[in-house]
Coordinates of C-alpha atoms and ligand atoms in Angstrom, one line a residue:
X1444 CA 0.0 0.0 0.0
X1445 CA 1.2 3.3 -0.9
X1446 CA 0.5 6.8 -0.4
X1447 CA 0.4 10.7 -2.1
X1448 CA 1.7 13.3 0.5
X1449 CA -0.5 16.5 0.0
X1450 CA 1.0 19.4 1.8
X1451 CA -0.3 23.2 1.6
X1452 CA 1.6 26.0 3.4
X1453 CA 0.3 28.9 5.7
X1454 CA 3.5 31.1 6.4
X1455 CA 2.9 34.5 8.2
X1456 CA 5.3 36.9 7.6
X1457 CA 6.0 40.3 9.5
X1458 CA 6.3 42.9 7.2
X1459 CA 9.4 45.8 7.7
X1460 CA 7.6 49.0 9.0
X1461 CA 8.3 51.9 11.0
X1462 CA 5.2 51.5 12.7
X1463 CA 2.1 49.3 13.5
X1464 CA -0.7 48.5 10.8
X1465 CA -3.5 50.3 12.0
X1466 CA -1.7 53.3 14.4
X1467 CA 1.4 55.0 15.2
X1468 CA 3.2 52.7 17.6
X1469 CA 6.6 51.4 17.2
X1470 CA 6.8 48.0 15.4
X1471 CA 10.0 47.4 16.9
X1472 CA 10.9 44.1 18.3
X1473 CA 10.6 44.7 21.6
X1474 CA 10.2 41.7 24.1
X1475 CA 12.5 43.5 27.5
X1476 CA 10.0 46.3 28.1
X1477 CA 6.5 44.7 27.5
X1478 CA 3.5 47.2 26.7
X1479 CA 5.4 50.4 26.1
X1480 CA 4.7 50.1 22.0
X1481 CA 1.3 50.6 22.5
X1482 CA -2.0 53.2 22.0
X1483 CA -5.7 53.3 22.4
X1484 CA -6.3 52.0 19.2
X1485 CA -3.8 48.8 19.7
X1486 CA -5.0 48.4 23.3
X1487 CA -8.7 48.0 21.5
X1488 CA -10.3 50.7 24.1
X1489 CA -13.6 51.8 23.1
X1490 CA -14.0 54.7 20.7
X1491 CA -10.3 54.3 19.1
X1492 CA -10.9 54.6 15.1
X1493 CA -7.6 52.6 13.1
X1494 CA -6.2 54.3 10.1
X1495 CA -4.3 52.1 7.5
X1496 CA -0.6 52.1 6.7
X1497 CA 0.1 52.8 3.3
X1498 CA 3.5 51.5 3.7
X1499 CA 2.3 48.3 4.8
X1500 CA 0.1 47.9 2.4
X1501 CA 2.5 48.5 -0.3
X1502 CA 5.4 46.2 0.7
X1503 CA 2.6 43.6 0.9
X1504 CA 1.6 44.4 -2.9
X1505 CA 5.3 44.2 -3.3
X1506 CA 5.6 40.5 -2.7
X1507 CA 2.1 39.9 -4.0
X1508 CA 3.7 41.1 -7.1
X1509 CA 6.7 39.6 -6.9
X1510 CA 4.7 36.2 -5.9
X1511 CA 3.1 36.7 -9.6
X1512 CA -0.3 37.4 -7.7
X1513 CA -3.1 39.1 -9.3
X1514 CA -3.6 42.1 -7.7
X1515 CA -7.4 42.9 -6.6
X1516 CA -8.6 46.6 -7.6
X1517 CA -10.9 46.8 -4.8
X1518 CA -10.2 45.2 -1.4
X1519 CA -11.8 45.3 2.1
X1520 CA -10.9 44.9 5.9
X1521 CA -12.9 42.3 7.8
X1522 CA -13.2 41.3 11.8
X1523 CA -12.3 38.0 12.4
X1524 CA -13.7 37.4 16.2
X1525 CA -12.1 35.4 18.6
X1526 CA -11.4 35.8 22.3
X1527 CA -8.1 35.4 23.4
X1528 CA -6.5 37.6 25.8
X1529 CA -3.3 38.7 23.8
X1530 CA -6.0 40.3 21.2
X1531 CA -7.9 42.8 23.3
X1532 CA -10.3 44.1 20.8
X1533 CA -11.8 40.5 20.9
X1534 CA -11.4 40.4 17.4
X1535 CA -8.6 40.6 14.4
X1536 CA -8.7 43.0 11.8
X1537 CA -7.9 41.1 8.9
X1538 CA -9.0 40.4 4.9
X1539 CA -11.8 37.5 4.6
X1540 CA -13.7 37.0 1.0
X1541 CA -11.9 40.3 -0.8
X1542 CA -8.0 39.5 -0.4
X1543 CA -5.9 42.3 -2.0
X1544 CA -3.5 39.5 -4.1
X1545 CA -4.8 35.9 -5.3
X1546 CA -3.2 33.1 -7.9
X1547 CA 0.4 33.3 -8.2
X1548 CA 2.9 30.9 -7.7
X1549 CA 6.4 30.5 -7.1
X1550 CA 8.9 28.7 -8.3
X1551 CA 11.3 26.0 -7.2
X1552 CA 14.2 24.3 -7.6
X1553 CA 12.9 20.1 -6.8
X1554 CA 16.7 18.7 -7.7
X1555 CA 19.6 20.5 -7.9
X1556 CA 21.4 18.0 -10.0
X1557 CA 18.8 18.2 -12.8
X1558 CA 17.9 21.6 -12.0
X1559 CA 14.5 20.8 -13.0
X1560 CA 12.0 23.4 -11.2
X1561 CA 8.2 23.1 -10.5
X1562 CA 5.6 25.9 -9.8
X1563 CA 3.6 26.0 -6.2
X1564 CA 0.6 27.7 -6.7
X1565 CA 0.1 30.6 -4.2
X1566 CA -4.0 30.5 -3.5
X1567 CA -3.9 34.3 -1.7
X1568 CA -1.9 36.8 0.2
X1569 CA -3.5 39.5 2.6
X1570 CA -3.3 41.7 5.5
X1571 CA -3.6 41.3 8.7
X1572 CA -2.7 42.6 12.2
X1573 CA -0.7 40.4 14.3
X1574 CA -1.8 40.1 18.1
X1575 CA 0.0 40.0 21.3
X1576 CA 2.0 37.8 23.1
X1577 CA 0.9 35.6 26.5
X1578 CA 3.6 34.9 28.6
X1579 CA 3.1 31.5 30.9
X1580 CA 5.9 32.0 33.7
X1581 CA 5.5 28.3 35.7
X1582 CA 8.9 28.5 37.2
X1583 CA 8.7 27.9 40.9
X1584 CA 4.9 26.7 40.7
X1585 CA 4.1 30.5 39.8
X1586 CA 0.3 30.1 37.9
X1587 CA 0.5 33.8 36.8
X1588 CA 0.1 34.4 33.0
X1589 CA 1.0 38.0 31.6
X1590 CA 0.7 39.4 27.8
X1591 CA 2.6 41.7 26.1
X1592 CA 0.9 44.0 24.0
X1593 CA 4.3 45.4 21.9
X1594 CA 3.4 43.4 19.0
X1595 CA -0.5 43.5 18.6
X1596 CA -1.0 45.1 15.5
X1597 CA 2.1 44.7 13.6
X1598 CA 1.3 44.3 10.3
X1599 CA 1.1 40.6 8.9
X1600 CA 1.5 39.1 5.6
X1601 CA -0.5 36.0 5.4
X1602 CA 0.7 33.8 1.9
X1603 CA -1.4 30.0 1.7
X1604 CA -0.2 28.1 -1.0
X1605 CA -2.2 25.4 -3.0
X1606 CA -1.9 21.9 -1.8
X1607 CA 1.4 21.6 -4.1
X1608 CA 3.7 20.4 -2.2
X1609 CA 4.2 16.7 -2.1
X1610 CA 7.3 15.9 0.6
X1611 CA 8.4 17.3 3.6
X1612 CA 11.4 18.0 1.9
X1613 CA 9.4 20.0 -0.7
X1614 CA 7.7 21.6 1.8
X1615 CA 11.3 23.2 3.7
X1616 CA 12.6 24.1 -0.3
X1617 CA 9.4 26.2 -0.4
X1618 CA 9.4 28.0 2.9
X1619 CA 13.3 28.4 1.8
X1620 CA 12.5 30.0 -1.6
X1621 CA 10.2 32.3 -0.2
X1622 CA 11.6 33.7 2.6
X1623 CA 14.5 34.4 0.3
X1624 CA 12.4 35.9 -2.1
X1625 CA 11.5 38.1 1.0
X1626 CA 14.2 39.1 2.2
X1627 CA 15.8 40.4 -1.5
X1628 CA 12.6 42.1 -1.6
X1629 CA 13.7 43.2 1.6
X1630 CA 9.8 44.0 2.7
X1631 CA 10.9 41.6 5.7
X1632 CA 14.2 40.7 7.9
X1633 CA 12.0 37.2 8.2
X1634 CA 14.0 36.8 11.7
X1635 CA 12.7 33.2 12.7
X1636 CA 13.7 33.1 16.2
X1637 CA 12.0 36.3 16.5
X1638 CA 8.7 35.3 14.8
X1639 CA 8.9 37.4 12.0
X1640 CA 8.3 34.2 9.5
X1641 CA 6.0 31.6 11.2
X1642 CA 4.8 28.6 9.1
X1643 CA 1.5 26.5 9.3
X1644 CA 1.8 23.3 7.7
X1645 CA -1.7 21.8 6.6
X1646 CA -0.8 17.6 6.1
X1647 CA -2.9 15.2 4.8
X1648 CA -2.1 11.8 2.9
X1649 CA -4.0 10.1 -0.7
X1650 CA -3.9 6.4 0.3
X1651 CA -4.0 4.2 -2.9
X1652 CA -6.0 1.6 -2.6
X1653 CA -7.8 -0.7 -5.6
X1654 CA -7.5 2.3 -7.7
X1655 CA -8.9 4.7 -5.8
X1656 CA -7.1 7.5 -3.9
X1657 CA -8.4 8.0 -0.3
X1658 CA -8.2 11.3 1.5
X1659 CA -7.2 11.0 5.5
X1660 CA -8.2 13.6 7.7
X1661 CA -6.4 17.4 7.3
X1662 CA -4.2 18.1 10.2
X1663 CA -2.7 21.8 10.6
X1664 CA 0.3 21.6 12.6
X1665 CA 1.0 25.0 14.2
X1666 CA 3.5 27.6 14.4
X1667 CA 6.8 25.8 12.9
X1668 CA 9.6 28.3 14.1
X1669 CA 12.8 26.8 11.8
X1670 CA 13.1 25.5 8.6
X1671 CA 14.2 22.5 10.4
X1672 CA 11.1 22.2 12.6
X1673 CA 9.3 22.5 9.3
X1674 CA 10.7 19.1 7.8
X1675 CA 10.6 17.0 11.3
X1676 CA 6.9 17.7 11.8
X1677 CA 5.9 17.1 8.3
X1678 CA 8.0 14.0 8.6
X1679 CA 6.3 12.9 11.3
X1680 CA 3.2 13.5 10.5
X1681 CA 3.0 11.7 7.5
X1682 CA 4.1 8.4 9.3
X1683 CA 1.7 9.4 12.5
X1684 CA -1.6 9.8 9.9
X1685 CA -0.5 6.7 7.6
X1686 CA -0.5 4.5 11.2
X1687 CA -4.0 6.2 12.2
X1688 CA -5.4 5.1 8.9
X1689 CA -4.4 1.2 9.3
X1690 CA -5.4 1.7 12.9
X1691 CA -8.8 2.8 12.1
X1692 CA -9.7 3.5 8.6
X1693 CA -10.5 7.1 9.2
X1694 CA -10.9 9.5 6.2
X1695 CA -11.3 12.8 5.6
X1696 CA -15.1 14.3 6.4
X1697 CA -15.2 11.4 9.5
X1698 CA -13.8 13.6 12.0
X1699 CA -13.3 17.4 12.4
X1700 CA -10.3 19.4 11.2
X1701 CA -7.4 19.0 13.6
X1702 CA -4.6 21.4 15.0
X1703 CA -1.7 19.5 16.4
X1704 CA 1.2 21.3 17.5
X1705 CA 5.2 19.8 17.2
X1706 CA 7.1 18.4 20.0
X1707 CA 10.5 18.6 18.8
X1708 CA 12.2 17.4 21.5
X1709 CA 10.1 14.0 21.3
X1710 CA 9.4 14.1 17.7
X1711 CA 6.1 14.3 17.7
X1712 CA 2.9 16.1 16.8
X1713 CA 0.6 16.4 19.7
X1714 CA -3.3 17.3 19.3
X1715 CA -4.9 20.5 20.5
X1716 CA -8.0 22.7 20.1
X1717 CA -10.5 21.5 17.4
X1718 CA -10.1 23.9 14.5
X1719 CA -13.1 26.3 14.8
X1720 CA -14.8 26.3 11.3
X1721 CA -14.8 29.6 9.3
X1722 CA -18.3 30.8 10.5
X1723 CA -17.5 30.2 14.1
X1724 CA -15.0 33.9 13.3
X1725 CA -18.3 35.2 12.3
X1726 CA -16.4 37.6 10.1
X1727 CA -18.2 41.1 9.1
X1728 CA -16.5 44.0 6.8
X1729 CA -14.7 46.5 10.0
X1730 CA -17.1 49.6 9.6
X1731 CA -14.5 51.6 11.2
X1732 CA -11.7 51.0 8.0
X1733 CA -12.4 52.6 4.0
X1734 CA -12.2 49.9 1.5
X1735 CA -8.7 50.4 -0.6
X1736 CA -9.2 50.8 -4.0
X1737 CA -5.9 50.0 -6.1
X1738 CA -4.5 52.3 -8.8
X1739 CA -3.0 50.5 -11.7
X1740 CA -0.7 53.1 -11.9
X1741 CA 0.8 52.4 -8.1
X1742 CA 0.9 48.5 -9.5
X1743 CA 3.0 49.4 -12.1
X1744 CA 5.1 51.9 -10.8
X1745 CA 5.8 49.1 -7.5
X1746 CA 6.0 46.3 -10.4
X1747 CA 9.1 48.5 -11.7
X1748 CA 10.6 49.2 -8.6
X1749 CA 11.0 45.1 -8.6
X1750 CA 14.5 43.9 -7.7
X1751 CA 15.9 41.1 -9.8
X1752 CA 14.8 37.6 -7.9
X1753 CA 16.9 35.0 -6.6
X1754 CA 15.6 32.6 -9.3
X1755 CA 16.6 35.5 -12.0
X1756 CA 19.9 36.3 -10.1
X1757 CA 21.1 32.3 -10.3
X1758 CA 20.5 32.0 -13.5
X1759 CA 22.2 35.4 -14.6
X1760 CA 25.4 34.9 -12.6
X1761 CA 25.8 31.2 -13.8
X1762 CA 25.8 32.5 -17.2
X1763 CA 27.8 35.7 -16.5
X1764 CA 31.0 33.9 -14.6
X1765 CA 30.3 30.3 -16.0
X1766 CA 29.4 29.3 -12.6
X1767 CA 27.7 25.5 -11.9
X1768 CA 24.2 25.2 -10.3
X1769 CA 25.7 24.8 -7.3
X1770 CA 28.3 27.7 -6.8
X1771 CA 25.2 30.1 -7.9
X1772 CA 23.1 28.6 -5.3
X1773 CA 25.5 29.0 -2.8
X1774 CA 26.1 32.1 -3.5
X1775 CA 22.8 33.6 -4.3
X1776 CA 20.8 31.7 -1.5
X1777 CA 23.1 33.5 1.3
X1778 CA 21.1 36.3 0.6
X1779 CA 21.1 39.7 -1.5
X1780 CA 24.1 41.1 0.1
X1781 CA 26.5 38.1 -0.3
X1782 CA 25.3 38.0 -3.8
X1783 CA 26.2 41.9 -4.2
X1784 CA 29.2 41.4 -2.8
X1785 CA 30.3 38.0 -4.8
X1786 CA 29.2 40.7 -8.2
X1787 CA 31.7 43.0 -6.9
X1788 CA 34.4 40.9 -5.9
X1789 CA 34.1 39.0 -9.4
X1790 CA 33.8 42.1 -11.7
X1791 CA 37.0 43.9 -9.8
X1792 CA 39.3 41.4 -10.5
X1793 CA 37.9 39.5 -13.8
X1794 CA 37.7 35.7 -12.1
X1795 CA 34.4 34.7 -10.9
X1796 CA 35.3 31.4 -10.6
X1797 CA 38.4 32.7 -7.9
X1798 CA 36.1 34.7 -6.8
X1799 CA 33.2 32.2 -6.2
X1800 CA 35.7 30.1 -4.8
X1801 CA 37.0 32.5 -1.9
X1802 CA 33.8 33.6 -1.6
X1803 CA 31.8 30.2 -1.2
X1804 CA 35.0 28.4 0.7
X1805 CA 37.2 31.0 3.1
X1806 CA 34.7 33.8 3.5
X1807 CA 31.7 31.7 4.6
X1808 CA 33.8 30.1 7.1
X1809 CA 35.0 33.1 8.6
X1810 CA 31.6 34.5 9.0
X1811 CA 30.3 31.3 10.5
X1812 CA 33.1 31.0 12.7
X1813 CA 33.5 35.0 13.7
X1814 CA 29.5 34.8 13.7
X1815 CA 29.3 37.9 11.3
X1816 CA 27.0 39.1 8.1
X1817 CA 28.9 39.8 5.0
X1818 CA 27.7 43.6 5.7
X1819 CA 29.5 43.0 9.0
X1820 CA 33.0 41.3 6.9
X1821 CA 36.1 43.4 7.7
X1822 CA 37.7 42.7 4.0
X1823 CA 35.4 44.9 1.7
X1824 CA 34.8 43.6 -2.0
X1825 CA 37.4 45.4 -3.6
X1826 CA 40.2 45.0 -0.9
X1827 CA 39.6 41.3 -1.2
X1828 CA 39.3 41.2 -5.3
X1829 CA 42.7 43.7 -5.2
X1830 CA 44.1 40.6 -3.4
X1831 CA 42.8 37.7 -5.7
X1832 CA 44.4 40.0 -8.8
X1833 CA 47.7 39.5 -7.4
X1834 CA 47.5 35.8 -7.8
X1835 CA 47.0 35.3 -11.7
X1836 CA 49.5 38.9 -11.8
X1837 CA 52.2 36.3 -10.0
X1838 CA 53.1 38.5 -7.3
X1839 CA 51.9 35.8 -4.8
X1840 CA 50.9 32.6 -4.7
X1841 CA 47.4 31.3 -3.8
X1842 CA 48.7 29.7 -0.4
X1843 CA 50.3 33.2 0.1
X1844 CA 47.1 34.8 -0.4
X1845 CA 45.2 32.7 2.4
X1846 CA 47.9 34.0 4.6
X1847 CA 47.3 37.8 3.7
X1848 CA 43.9 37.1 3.7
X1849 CA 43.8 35.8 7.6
X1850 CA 46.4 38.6 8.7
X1851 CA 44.0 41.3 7.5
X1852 CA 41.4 39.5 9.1
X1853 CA 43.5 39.6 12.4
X1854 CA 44.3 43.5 12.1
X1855 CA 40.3 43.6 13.3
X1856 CA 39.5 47.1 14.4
X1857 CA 42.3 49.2 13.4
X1858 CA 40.1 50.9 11.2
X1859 CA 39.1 50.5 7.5
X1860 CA 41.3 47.4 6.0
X1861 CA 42.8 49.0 2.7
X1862 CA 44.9 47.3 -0.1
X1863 CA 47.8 49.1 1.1
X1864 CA 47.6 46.6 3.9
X1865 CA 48.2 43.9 1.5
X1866 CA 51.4 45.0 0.5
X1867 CA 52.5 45.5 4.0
X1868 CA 51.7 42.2 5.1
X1869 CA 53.6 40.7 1.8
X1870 CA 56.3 42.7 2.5
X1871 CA 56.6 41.8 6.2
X1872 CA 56.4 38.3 5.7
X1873 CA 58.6 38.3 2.4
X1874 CA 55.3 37.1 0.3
X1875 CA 56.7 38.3 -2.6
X1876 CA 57.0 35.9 -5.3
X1877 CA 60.5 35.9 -6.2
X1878 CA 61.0 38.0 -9.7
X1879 CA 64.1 37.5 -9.4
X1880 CA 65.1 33.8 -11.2
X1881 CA 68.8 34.6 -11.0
X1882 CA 68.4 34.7 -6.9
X1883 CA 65.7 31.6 -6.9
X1884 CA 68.7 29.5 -9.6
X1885 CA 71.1 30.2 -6.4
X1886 CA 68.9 28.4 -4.3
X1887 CA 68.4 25.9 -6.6
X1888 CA 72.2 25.2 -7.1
X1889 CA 73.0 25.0 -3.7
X1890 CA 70.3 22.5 -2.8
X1891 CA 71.2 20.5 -6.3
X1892 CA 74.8 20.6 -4.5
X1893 CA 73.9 19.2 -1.2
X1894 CA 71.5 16.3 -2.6
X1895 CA 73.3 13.9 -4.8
X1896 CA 71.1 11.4 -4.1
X1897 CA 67.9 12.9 -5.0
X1898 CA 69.8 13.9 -7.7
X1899 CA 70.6 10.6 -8.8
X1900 CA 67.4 9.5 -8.2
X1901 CA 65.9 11.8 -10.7
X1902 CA 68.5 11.2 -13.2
X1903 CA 68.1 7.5 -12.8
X1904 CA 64.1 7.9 -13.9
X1905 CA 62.6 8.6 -10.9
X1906 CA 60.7 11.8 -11.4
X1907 CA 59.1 11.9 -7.9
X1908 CA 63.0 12.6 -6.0
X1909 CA 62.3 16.2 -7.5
X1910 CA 59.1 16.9 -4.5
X1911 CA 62.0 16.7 -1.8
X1912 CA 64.1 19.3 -3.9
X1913 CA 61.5 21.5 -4.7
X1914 CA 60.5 21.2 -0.7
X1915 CA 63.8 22.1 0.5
X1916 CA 64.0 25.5 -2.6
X1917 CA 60.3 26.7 -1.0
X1918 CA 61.9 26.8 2.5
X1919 CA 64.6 28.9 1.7
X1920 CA 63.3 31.0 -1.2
X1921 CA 60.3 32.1 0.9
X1922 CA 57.1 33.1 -1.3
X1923 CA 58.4 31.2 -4.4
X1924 CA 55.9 29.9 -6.7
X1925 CA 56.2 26.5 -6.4
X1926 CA 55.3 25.8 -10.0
X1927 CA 58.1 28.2 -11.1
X1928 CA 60.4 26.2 -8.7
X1929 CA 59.5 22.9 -10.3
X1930 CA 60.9 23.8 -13.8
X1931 CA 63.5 25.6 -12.7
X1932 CA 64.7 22.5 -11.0
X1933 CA 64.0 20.5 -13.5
X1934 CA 65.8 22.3 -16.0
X1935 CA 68.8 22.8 -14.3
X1936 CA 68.6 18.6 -13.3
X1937 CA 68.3 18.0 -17.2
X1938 CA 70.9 20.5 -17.9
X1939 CA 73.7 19.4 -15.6
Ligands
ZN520 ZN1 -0.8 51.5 18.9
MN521 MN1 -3.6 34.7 9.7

């Protein structure tokens, strides 16, 4: 008996404001001073009227856009009711039949060998206000519960994508894509520790069975914080609904919609509140917000202000510096700035492969080890590119270069690293490749003198006895290239 995995995506995502959706309160992330980013109108007290950020609403058109939605002309605000005591208006202003964006899709990347791509359908995106946070304190049998109201009302970007997705592993390439997407856009710092991007995962199985496909029950698995979290609780969800179904046959329709939640350090999904069905939100237009009525000129003007998208950007650079798949990837997927910075690296000293190279091996190891951004990297694009063009120009060797390239790192906070650095380091450590043959063939000679037997060796046919010479030339002729040192060597061998 096998199975279909059917997976759809819910991913709220916090959009990059100054200030809150519906008033003038700080968006900030905030969570040491709770309830000092807050007003009447986010506090829900009677006779507070909202009025709609226009900023908001147009980074969210700006990833609609860019999300190949179609963009609705006229949209409206709608009260979703609930109780819940992080949302003290008892209800969330939000968009219900008359979603600003609808249809689009995005596109992704299913095998990187192949390259082959497929397109998730994106079934809406629209706006919403986020609500507080409840804080359960149970240390020392405490049975208090607080909220903090800082981040009620931040504005939210809510994207649900069409059952598309087919494996867990599909599912985290998604959420990837599009919170890179996001962040190029940059309507987003999509901070997941910080619950900027928050991902619902709705799981369900097609069981095929004597030619027929058989739905089990939906589950929505709640607020997945990391990309990893994502994968796991798919994962073990799909086992977890594929036991229930030889357990007991159920299918979709026989029991209610259910909301589990993910229990990473067990590894597993655990059940919670029955899903309240759409009319239970008894959702009604907000008479208190204008409809928003879309210019086709704003569309057009924001679809022009589009940056170039990671999908666009891959394929450009592979072409441009006859990169694989995988160096693009690399490159592209550590996010707009590394990408910008790899462009200027590469186009300063003419070798995007070197380039991609330094960029994709050394540089990403120092910021993961020094815990930096590449906005944050010491060595600036055209320091490090002034470097990599001393290479090819034979002034130092690529070893050599590693070593300049650490010492510079090392100088750390003596102001701005320049080029003229480089030279000092080369000449301090005598990193200079050595121009001058007739000084490297007097190194040569001396260690040809005190090695008869290699020399022999050699002579006698075997060509490996030349590694120990050319070994003992590089540690006396510091910063020789040791390619320049092999044929000298074996030129003056063959001569004498
Ligand atoms: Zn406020
Ligand atoms: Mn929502």
């Amino acid at each position: 008996m096998d199975y279909t995995v059917v997976i759809g995506l819910e991913v709220h995502v916090q959009l990059q404001t100054q200030s809150k959706i519906f008033c003038g309160c700080s968006a900030a992330y905030n969570p040491t001073q709770p309830n000092v980013q807050t007003c009447p109108v986010c506090l829900g007290l009677p006779g507070a009227l909202p009025v709609m950020n226009r900023q908001a609403f147009e980074l969210a058109l700006k990833t609609a856009l860019a999300l190949n939605c179609e963009i609705a002309s006229y949209t409206k605000w709608d009260r979703k009711q609930y109780y819940y005591p992080d949302l003290p208006k008892g209800y969330q202003i939000s968009q219900y039949d008359c979603p600003f964006s609808k249809d689009g899709w995005l596109e992704i990347e299913m095998n990187a060998e192949t390259g082959e791509t497929r397109r998730i359908g994106i079934i809406r995106a629209h706006l919403e206000e986020d609500a507080g946070k409840n804080m359960h304190d149970e240390s020392g049998g405490k049975t208090d519960s607080q909220v903090d109201l800082n981040r009620a009302g931040t504005p939210l970007l809510e994207i649900v994508s069409q059952p598309d997705l087919r494996s867990a592993a599909e599912a985290r390439r998604y959420l990837e894509e599009l919170r890179l997407l996001l962040t190029y856009l940059n309507v987003s710092d999509c901070n997941m520790q910080e619950g900027s991007l928050r991902c619902d995962a709705n799981v369900n199985l097609h069981i095929h069975q004597d030619g027929k496909n058989i739905p089990t029950p939906i589950v929505e698995i709640k607020n997945l914080n990391s990309f990893r979290n994502v994968e796991l609780a798919i994962t073990c969800e799909i086992e977890r609904q594929f036991e229930d179904w030889k357990a007991t046959g159920r299918r979709l329709g026989d029991v209610p919609k259910e909301t589990r939640g993910f229990d990473a350090q067990r590894g597993v999904t655990v059940g919670q509140r029955g899903k309240e069905e759409a009319s239970d939100y008894r959702y009604f237009p907000d008479p208190d917000l204008a409809p928003v009525t879309v210019a086709d000129e704003l569309i057009e003007q924001l679809r022009s202000d589009l940056c170039e998208f990671p999908a666009d950007r891959r394929k450009r650079l592979a072409v441009t510096w006859q990169l694989s798949d995988y160096d693009v990837r690399v490159i592209v997927d550590q996010g707009r700035e590394f990408a910008d910075y790899f462009e200027a690296a590469a186009q300063a000293c003419g070798d995007g492969k070197q380039a991609c190279n330094w960029l994709t091996q050394d540089i990403l190891r120092e910021l993961n080890e020094r815990r930096l951004t590449i906005a944050q990297f010491p060595i600036r694009a055209e320091v490090l590119a002034n470097l990599l063009g001393r290479i090819p120009a034979r002034q130092i060797t690529n070893k050599s270069a590693r070593e300049v390239f650490l010492e510079l790192l090392n100088d750390g906070g003596a102001g701005p690293i320049t080029s003229s650095r480089i030279d000092e380091i080369i000449a301090a450590r005598g990193l200079a490749l050595v121009a001058d043959t007739g000084a490297l063939e007097q190194v040569i000679t001396a260690v040809i003198d005190k090695n008869p037997k290699a020399v022999a060796d050699f002579r006698g046919g075997k060509q490996a006895a030349v590694g120990a010479l050319i070994g003992q030339v590089m540690r006396e002729a510091k910063g020789a290239d040791a390619q320049v040192v092999r044929e000298l060597i074996i030129k003056a061998l063959q001569s004498g």
